[in-house]
Coordinates of C-alpha atoms in Angstrom, one line a residue:
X21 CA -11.6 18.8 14.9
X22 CA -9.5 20.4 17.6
X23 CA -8.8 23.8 17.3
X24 CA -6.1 25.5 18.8
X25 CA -6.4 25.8 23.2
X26 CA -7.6 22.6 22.9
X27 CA -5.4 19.9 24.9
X28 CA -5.2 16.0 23.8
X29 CA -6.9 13.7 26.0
X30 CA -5.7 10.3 26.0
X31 CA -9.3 9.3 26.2
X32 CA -11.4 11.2 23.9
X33 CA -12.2 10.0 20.4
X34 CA -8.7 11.6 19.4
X35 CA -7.2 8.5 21.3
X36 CA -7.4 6.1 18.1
X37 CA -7.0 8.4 15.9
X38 CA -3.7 9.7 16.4
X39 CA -1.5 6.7 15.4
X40 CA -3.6 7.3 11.9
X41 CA -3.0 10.7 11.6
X42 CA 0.7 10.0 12.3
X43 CA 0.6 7.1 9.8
X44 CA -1.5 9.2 7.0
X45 CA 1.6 11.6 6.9
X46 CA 3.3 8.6 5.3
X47 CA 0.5 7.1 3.5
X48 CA -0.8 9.3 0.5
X49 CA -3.9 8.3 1.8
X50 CA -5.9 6.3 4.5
X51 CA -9.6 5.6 4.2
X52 CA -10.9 3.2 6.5
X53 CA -9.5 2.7 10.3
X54 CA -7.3 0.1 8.1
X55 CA -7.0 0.2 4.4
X56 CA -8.2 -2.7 2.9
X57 CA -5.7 -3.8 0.3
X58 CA -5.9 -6.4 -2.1
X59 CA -3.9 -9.2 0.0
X60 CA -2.3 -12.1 -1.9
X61 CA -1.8 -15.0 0.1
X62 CA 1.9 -15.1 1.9
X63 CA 4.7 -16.4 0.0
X64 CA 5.4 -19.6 2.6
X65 CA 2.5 -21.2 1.9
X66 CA 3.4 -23.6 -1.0
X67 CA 0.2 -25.0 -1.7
X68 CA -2.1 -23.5 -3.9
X69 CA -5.2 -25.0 -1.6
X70 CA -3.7 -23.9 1.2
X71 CA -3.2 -20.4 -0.1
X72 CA -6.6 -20.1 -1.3
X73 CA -7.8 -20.8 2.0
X74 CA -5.8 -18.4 3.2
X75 CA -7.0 -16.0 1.2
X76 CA -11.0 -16.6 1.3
X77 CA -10.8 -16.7 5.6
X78 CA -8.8 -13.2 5.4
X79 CA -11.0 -12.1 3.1
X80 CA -13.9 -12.5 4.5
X81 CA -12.8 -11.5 7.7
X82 CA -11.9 -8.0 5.9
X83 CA -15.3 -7.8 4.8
X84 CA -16.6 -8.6 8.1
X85 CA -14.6 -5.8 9.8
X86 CA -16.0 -3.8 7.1
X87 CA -19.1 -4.6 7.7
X88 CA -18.3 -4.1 11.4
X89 CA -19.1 -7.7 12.2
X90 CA -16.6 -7.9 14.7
X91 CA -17.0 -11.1 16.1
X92 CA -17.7 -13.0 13.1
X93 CA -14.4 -11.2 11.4
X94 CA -12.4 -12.6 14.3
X95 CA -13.6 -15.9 13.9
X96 CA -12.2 -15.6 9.9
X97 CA -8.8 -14.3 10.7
X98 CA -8.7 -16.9 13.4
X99 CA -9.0 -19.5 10.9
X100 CA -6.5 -17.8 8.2
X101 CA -4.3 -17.2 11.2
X102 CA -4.9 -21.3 11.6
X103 CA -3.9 -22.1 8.0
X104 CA -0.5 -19.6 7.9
X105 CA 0.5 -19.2 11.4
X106 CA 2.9 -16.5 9.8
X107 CA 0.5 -14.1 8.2
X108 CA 1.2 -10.7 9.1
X109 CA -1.7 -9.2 7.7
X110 CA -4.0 -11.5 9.5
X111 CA -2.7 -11.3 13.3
X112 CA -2.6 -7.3 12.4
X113 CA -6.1 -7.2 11.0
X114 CA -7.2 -9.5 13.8
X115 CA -5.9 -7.1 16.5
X116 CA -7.9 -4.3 14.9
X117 CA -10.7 -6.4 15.2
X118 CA -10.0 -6.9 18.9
X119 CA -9.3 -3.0 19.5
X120 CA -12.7 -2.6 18.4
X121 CA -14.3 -5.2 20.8
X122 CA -12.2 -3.6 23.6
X123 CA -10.2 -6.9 23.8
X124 CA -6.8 -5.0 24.5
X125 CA -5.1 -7.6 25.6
X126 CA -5.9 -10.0 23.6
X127 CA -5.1 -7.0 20.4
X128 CA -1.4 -6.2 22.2
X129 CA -1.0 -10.1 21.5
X130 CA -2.0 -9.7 17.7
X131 CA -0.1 -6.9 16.9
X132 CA 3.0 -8.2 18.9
X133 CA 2.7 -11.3 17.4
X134 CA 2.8 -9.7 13.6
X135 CA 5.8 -7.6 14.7
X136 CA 7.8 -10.6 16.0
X137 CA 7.3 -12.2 12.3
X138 CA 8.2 -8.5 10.5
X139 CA 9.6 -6.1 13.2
X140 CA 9.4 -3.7 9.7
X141 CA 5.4 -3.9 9.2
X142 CA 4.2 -0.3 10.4
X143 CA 0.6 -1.0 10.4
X144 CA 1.3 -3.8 13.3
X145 CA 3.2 -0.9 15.2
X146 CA 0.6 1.5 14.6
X147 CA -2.4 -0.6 16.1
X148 CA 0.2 -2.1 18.5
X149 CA 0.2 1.4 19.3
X150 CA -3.5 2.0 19.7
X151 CA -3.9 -1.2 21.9
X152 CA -0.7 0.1 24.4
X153 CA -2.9 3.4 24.2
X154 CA -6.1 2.1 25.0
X155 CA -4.9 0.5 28.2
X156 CA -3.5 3.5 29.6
X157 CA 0.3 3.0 28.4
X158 CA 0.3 6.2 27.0
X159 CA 4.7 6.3 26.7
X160 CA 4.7 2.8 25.1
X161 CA 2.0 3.5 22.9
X162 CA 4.0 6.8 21.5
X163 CA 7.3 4.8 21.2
X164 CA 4.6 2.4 18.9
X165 CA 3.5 5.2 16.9
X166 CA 7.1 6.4 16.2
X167 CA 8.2 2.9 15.3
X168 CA 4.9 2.9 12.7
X169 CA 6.3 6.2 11.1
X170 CA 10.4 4.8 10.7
X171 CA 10.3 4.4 7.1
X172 CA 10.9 0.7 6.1
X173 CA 15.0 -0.4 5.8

């Protein structure tokens, strides 16, 4: 914990964990780096197969990143993403999965992607955020973190 004298460094373990701190003043409560949440599959998909696919790549990939089975959870939100190209909730979660294999590049794509589809989806500006952040784009990342704190329209 950082007590008072102490300065933020951009590259300290407080890094990451500002955009949550930010988004836990809005959230009665965050748990886990993301909250896992009981995810139905999207609307657009209009096949009941289709949307149970969905659903069993994302969640496995969930309980991969849970697990902290990085690679293997990419690999699962890959093939969700494959089945509903315009699943929020996977091309978020699979950015988060890419923050923690230091794929920052690759997790600014995610997360960019995710807000092009919802430009309202605060968890995709949030880790938007912490991928801006981890390459050294400290102003972007902020201006991230403030669009994850807008309350939804």
């Amino acid at each position: 914990m950082m007590h008072s004298g102490q300065s933020f460094h951009p590259n300290s373990r407080w890094g990451i964990l500002k955009p949550l701190l930010l988004l836990a003043r809005r959230k009665t409560q965050v748990t886990e780096i993301y909250p896992v949440q009981n995810v139905a599959a999207p609307p657009q998909l209009h096949e009941s197969a289709s949307a149970d696919v969905y659903a069993n790549w994302y969640h496995q990939g969930e309980s991969l990143a849970n697990q902290k089975l990085y690679a293997a959870a990419l690999e699962s939100f890959d093939q969700a993403i494959a089945c509903n190209p315009e699943a929020t909730d996977a091309w978020v979660f699979r950015g988060v999965v890419l923050i923690y294999l230091q794929q920052y590049e690759a997790a600014l794509a995610s997360c960019a992607r995710a807000i092009a589809i919802d430009p309202n989806n605060q968890e995709a500006w949030l880790f938007h955020g912490v991928a801006l952040h981890r390459l050294g784009h400290y102003q972007r990342a902020y201006r991230s973190y403030d669009q994850a704190t807008e309350p939804n329209p």
